[in-house]
Coordinates of C-alpha atoms in Angstrom, one line a residue:
X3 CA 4.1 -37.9 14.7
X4 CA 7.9 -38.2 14.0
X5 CA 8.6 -42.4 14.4
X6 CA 11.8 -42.1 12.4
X7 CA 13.7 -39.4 14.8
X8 CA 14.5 -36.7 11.5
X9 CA 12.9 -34.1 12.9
X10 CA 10.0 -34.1 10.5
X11 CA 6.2 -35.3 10.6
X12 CA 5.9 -38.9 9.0
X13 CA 2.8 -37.9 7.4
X14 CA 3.0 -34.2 5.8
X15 CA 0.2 -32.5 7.1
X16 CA -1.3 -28.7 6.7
X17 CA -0.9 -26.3 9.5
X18 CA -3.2 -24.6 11.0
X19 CA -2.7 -21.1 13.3
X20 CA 1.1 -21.2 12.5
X21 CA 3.4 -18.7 14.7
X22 CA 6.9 -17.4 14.5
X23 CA 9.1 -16.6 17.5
X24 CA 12.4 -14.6 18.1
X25 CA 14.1 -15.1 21.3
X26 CA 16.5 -12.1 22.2
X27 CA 19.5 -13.2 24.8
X28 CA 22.0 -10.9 24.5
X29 CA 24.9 -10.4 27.6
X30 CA 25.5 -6.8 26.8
X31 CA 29.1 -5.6 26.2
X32 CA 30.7 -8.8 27.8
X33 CA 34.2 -7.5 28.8
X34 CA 37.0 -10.8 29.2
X35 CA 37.9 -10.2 32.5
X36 CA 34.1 -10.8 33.4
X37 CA 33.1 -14.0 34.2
X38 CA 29.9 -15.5 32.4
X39 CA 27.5 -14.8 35.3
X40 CA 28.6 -11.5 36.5
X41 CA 27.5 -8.2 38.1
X42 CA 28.8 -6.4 35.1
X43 CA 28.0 -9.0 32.7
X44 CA 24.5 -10.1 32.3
X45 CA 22.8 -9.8 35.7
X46 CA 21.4 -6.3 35.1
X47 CA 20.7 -6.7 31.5
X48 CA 17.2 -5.1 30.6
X49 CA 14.8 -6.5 27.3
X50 CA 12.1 -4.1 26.0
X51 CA 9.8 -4.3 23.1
X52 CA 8.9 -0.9 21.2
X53 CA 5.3 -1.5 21.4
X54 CA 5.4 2.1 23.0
X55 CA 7.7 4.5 24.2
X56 CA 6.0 5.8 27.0
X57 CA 8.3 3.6 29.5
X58 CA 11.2 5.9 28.8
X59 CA 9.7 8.2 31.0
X60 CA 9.7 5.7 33.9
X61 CA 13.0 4.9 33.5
X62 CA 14.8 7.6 35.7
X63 CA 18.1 7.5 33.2
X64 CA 16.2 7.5 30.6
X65 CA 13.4 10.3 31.6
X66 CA 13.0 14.0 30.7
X67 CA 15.2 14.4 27.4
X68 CA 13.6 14.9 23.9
X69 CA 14.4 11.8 22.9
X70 CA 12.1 12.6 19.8
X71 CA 11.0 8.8 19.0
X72 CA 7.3 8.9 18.0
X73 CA 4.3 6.3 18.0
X74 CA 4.5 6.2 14.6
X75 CA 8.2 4.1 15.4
X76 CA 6.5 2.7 18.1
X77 CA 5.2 -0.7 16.0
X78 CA 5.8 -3.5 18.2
X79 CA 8.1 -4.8 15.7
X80 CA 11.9 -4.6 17.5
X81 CA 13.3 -6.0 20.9
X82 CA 16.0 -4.6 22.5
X83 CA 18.5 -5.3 25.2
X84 CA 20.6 -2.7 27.2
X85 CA 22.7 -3.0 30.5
X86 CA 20.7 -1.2 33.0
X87 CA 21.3 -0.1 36.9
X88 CA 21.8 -3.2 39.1
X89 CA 20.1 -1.9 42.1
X90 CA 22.1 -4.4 44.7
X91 CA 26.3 -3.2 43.4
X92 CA 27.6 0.5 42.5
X93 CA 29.9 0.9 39.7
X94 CA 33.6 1.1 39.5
X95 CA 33.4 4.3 39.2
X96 CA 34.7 6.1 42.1
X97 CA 34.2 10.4 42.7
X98 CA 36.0 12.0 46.1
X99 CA 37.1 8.0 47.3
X100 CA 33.1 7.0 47.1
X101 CA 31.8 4.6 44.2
X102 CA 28.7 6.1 42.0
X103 CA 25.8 4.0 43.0
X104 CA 24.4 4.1 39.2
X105 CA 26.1 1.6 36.9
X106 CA 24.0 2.2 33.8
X107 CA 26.2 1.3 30.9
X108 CA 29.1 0.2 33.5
X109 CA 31.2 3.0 33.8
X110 CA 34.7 1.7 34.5
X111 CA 37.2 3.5 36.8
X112 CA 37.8 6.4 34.4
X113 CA 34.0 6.8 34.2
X114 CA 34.1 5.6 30.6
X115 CA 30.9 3.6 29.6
X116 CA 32.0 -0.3 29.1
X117 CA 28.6 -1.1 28.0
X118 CA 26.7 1.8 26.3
X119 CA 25.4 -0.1 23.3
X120 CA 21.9 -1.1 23.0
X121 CA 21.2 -4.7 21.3
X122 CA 18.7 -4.9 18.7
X123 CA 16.3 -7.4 16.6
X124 CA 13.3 -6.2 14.5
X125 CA 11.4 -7.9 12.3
X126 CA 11.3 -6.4 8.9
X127 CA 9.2 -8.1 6.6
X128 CA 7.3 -11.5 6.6
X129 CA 6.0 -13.1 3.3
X130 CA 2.9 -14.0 3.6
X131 CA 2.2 -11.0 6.2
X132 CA 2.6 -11.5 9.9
X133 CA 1.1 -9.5 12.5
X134 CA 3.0 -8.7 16.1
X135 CA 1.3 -11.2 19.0
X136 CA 3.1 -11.0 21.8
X137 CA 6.1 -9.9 23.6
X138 CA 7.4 -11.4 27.2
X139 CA 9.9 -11.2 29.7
X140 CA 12.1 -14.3 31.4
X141 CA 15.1 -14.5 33.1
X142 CA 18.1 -17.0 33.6
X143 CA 15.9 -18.6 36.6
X144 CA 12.3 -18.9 35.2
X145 CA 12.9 -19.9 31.5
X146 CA 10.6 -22.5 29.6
X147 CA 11.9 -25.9 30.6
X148 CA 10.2 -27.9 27.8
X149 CA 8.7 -27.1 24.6
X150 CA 5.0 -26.8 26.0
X151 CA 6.0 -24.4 28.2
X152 CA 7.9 -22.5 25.7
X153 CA 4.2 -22.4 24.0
X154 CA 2.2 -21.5 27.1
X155 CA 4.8 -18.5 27.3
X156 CA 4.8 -17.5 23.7
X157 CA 0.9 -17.7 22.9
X158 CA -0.8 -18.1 27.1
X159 CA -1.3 -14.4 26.8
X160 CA -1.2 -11.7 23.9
X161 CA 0.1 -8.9 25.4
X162 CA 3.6 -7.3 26.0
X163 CA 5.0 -7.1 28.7
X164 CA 6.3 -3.9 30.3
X165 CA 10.0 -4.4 32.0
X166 CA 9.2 -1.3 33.9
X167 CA 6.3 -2.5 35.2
X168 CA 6.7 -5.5 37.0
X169 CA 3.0 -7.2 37.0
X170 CA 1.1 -4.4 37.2
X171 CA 3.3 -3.4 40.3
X172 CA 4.6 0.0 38.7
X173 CA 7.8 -0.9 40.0
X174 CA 10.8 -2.2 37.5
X175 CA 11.3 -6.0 37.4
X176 CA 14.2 -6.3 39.6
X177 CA 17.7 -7.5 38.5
X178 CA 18.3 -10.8 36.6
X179 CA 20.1 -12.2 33.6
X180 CA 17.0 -11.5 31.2
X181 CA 15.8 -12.8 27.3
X182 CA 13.0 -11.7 25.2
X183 CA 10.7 -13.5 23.9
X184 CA 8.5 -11.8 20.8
X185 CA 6.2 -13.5 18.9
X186 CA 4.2 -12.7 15.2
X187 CA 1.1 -14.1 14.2
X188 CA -0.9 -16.8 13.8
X189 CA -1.0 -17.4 9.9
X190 CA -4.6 -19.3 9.9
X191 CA -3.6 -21.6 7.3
X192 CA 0.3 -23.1 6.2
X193 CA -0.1 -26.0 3.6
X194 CA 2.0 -28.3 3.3
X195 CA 4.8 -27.4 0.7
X196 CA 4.4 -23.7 1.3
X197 CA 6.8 -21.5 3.2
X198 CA 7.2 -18.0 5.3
X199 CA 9.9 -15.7 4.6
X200 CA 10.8 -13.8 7.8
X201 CA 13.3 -11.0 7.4
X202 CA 14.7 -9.5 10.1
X203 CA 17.7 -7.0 11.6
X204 CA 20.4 -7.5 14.1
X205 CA 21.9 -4.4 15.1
X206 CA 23.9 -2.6 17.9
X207 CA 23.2 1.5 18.5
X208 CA 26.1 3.0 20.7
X209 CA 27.0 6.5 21.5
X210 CA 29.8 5.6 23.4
X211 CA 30.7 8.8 25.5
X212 CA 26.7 9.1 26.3
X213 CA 25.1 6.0 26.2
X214 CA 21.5 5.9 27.6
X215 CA 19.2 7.7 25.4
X216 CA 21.7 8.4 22.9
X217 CA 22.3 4.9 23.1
X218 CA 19.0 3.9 21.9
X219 CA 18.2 6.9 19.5
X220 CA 21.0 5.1 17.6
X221 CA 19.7 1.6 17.4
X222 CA 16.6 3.0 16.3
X223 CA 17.9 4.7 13.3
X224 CA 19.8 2.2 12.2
X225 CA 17.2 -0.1 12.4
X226 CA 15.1 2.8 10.5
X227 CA 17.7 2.3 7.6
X228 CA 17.5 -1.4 7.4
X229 CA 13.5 -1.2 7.2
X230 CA 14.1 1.5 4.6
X231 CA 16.6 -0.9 2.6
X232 CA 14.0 -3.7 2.6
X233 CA 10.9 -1.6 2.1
X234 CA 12.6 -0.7 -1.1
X235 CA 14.1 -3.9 -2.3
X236 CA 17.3 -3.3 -1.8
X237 CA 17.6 -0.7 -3.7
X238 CA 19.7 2.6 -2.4
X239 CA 18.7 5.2 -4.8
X240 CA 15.6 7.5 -5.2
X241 CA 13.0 6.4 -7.9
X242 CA 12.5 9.2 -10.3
X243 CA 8.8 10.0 -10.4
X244 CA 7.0 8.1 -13.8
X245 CA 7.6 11.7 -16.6
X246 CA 4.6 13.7 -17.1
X247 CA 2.4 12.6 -20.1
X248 CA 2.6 16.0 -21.7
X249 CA 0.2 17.4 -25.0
X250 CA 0.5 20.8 -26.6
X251 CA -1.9 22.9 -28.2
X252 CA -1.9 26.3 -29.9
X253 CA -4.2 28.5 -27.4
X254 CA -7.4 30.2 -29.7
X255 CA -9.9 33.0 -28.9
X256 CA -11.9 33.8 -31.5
X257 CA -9.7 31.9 -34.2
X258 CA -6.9 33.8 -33.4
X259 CA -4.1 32.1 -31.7
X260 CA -3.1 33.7 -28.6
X261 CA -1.1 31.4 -26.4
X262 CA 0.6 27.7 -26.5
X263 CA -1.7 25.0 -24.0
X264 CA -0.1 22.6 -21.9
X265 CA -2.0 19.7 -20.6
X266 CA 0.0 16.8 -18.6
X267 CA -1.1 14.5 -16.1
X268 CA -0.3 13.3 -12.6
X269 CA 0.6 10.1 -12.5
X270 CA 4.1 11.3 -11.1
X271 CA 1.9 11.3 -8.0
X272 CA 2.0 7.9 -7.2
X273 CA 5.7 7.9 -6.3
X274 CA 5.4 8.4 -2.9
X275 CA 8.7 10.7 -2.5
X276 CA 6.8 13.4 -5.5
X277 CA 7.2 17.1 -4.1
X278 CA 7.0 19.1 -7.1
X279 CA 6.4 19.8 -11.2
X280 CA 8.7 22.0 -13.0
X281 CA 7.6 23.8 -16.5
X282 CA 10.0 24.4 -18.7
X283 CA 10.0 26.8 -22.1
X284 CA 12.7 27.0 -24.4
X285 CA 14.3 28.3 -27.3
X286 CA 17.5 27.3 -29.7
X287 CA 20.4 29.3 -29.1
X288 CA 22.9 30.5 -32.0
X289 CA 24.8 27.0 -31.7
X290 CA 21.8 25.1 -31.8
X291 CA 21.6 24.2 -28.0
X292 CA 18.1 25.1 -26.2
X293 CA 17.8 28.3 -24.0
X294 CA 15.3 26.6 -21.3
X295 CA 13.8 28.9 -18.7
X296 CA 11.4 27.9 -15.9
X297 CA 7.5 29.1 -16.6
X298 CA 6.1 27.4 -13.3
X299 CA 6.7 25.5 -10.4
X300 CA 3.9 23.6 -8.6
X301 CA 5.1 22.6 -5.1
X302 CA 3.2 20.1 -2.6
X303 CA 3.8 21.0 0.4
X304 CA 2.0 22.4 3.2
X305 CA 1.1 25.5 3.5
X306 CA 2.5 26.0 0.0
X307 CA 0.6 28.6 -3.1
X308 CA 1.7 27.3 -5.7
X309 CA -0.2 23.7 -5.2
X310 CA -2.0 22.1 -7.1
X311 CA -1.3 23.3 -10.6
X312 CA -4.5 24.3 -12.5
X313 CA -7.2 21.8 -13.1
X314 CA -6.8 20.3 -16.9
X315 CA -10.2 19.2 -18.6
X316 CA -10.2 15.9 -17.3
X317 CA -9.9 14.2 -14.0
X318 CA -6.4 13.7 -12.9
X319 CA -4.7 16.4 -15.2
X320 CA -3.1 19.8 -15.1
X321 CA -3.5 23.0 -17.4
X322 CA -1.0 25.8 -18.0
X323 CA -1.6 28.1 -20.9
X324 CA 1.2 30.2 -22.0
X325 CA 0.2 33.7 -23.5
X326 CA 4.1 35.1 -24.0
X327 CA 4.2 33.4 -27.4
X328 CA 4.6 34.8 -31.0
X329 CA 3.3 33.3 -33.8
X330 CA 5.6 31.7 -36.0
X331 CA 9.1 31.1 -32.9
X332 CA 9.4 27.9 -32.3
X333 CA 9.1 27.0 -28.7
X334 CA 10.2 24.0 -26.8
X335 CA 8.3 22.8 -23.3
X336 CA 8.9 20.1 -20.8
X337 CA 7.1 19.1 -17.5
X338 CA 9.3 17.2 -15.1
X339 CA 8.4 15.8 -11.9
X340 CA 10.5 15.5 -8.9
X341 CA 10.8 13.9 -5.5
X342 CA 11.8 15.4 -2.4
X343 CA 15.2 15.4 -0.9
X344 CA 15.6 11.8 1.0
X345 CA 17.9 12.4 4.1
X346 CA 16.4 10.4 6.5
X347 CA 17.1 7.6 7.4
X348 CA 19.6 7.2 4.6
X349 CA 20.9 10.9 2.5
X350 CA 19.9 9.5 -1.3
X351 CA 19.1 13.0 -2.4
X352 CA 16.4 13.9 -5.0
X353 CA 15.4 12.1 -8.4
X354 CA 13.5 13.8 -11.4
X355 CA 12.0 12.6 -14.6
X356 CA 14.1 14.1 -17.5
X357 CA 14.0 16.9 -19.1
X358 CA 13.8 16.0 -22.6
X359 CA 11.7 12.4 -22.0
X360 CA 9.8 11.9 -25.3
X361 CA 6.6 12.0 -23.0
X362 CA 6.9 15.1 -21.5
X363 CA 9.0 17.2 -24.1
X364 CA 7.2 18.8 -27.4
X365 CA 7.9 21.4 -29.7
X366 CA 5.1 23.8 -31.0
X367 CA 5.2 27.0 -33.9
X368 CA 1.8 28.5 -33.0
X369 CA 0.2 30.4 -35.9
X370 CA -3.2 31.4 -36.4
X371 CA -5.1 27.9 -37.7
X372 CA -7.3 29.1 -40.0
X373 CA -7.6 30.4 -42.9
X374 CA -8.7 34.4 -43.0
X375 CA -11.4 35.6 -45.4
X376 CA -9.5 39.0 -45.5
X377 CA -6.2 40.0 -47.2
X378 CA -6.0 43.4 -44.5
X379 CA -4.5 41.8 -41.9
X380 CA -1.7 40.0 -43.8
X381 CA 1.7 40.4 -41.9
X382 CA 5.2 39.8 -42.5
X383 CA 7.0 38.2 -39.6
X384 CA 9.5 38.9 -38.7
X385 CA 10.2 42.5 -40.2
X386 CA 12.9 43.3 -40.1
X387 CA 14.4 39.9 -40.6
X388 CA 17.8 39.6 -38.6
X389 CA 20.0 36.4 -39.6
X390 CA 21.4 36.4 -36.3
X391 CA 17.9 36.0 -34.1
X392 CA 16.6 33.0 -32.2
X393 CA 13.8 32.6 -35.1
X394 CA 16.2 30.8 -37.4
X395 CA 18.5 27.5 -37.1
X396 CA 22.1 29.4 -37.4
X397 CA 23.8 25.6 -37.4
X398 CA 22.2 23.5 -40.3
X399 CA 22.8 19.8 -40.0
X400 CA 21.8 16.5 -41.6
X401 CA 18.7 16.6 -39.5
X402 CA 18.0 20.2 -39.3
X403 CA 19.2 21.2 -42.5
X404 CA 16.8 24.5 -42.9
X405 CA 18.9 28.0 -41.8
X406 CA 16.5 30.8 -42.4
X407 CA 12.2 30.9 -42.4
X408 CA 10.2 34.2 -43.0
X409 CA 6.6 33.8 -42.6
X410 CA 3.5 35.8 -44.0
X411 CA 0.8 35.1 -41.8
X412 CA -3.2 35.4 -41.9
X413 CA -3.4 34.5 -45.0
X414 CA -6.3 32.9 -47.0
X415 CA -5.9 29.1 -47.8
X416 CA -5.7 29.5 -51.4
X417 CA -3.2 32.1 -51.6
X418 CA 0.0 32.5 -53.7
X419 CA 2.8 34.7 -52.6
X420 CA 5.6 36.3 -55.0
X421 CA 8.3 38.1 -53.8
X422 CA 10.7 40.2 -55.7
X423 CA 13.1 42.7 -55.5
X424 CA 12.1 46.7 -55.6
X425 CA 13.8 47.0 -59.2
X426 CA 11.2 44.1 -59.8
X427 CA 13.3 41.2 -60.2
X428 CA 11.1 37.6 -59.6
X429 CA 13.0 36.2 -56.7
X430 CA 10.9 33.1 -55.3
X431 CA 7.1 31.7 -54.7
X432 CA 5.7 30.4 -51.4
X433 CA 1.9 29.2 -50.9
X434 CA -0.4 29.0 -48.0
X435 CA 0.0 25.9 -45.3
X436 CA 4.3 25.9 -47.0
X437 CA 7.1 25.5 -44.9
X438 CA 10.5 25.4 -44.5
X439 CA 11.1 23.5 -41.3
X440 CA 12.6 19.8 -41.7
X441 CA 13.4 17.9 -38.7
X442 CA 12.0 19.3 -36.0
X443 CA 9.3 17.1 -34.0
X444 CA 6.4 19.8 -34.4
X445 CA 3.6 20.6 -37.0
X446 CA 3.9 24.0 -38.2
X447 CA 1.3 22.9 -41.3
X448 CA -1.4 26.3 -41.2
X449 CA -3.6 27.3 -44.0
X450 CA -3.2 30.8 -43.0
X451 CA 0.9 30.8 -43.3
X452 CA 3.0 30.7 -46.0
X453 CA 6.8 30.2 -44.9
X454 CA 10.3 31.0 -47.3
X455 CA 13.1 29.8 -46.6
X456 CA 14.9 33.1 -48.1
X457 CA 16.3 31.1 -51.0
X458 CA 16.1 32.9 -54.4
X459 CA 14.3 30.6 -57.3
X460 CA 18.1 30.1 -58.7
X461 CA 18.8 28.4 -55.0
X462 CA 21.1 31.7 -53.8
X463 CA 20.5 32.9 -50.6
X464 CA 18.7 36.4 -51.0
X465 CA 20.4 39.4 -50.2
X466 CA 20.0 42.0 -47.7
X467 CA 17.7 45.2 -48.6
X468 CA 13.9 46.2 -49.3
X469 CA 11.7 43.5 -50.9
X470 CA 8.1 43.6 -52.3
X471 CA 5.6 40.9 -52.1
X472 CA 2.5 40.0 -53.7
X473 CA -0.5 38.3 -52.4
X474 CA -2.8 36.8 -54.9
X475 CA -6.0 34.8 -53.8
X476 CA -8.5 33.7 -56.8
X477 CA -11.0 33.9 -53.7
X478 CA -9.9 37.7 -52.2
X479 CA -7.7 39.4 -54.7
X480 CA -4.2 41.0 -54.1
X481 CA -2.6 42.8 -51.8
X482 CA 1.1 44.2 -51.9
X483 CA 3.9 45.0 -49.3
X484 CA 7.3 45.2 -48.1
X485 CA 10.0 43.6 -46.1
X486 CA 13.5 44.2 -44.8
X487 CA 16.2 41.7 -45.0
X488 CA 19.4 42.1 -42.7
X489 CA 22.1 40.2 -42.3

């Protein structure tokens, strides 16, 4: 009860099966020269909800084109006011002295549309949710007098009313100035204090040489665009999926290293815009930059081969194993996610986790990780060694201050290697699980390799020619052989 005349209860008081209505009264393309009440102005002005789409097809303006609105954008959400035929005047439009009877859009004397536009309201989003109730149809002669009939029409009857049907009659309502009337709920329970957020769209689609159809494909995407803007916050740019958790290990079979594994997993799948992984492998150029080639690319899409990526050894993750690997390069590898190009309903383009995110980017030297209990498979790699190859780091920094590595592999974990020159000249030592690499992000550590960072033992760097090395394990003996250096 409001004693006091302000417009609010004198005792607060919960509210119980609470409804929210939207009243669409739009006079369509209202020219000056047209009086308030007019022919042209509002007396042939049809209101539609899009609870389906199906009455496009009973509409004879409006019938046989491929309009190509779906149910899926048929959601009872949006109302929608266009000037339609008024059955009882022809246009202004006159062909061979006699005037068109069809004044759809109100072609003026030219037979340019006056009113092509379509008028448009659709609720967006209601905090706390709001379902669709009702939708109905008065005109300038039977609207709600008082507020109880205003609430007989909005909640009497849950349905929604069909313009094009007139009660059940299959014939259109006739001509009359009308409104809409769209209604969403109930919200069982609205306690005092609390409040409902209703957003919603106003918008006008026009193709203004075609009007009809064209008309209303337009208010549709534009209305498409605003529900995208909300149903993303505002935002207008393309969330790059969350990066790849990625984990590298050296690949084994038998104890002998033959790959890099690459285990990641997919919770870049919860953006709902993902399309695709891409695996990257890389290598350092001469000026210090990476070489990055593409190993795979996992696509979902239908009808795709390339989806899903292999299974990884948990739920929920992926496995690529990478057998074009030698021991001892250092190789770089990424997984990055992507989304799908967004062009509809606004062109935001595609978004992708980096390429060098600290989660999906590692660095790996595979080597064999044991120790051998042989000295005959002991190897020099690489032999020849060439200063100019991708194996070495030919711009030393601060960080990455090591230039050259030579590696003797499969070694046993206790051995000691000597190398020296063929007139046998000591050059430098080097020992089992040694390496030279500072700075990179990687463990190279290996029992079985033993790395030199071709520096002599009076810190010169060593020359080009023939060397001789020297294996010698207190557990396996020794074992002698050569090298080339080239420069």
């Amino acid at each position: 009860i409001d004693s006091d005349g302000d417009y609010f209860p004198d005792t607060p008081q919960d509210i119980r099966d609470f409804y929210f209505t939207v009243r669409l009264d739009g006079d369509v393309s209202k020219l000056p020269t047209w009086g308030a009440e007019d022919k042209y102005s509002n007396q042939d002005d049809w209101v539609m909800c899009n609870s389906q789409w199906d009455w496009l097809e009973r509409c004879p303006q409006m019938a046989g084109y491929d309009h190509g609105l779906t149910a899926e954008e048929a959601d009872s959400s949006m109302v929608f006011m266009f000037d339609y035929d008024n059955e009882y005047y022809p246009s202004e439009y006159v062909v061979d002295g006699v005037p068109v009877d069809d004044d759809m859009g109100n072609p003026g004397v030219d037979g340019k549309l006056q009113s092509p536009g379509f008028l448009g309201i659709k609720i967006l989003k209601t905090v706390p949710e709001m379902k669709p109730s009702s939708f109905h149809v008065c005109h300038i002669y039977n609207d709600p007098a008082t507020d109880q009939e205003a609430f007989d029409r909005m909640l009497g009857v849950h349905e929604f009313e069909d313009i094009t049907d007139y009660q059940g009659s299959g014939v259109p309502f006739p001509a009359h100035d009308y409104r809409g009337i769209y209604t969403i709920g109930p919200l069982a329970d609205f306690p005092t204090g609390d409040s409902v957020v209703v957003t919603l769209a106003l918008g006008v689609g026009s193709d203004p040489d075609s009007g009809r159809i064209y008309s209303m494909k337009k208010l549709v995407q534009i209305m498409n665009v605003a529900q995208f803007i909300v149903d993303n916050d505002y935002v207008l740019a393309v969330e790059a999926p969350t990066p790849p958790i990625l984990n590298i290990e050296q690949y084994t079979v038998d104890g002998v290293t033959e790959g890099v594994m690459l285990t990641w997993d997919n919770q870049a799948e919860t953006n709902s815009y993902f399309q695709y992984y891409k695996v990257s492998k890389g290598m350092k150029r001469a000026d210090g930059s990476i070489d990055w080639d593409t190993l795979a690319t996992y696509v979902d899409t239908v009808g795709s081969t390339s989806w899903p990526p292999p299974s990884g050894p948990t739920s929920g993750t992926y496995q690529l194993i990478d057998t074009d690997v030698i021991n001892g390069y250092v190789y770089h590898y990424s997984v990055q996610a992507y989304t799908k190009e967004i062009n509809d309903p606004i062109p935001l383009g595609q978004a992708w986790s980096q390429l060098t995110d600290p989660k999906s980017y590692k660095i790996i030297s595979p080597s064999n990780p044991t120790a051998t209990e042989t000295l005959d498979d002991v190897k020099v790699v690489p032999n020849p060694y060439i200063g100019s190859a991708k194996w070495n780091n030919p711009s030393p920094s601060d960080n990455f201050p090591w230039k050259h590595r030579l590696q003797f592999t499969n070694l046993p974990a206790d051995a000691t290697v000597k190398i020296f020159t063929l007139d046998g000249d000591y050059v430098a030592k080097v020992k089992s699980n040694q390496t030279v690499i500072i700075g990179e992000s990687v463990d190279l550590s290996s029992p079985s390799v033993a790395e030199w960072d071709l520096m002599t033992r009076n810190n010169q760097e060593a020359a080009p020619g023939i060397y001789m090395y020297v294996v010698d394990s207190p557990s396996l003996g020794q074992k002698v052989g050569k090298f080339v250096i080239v420069r």
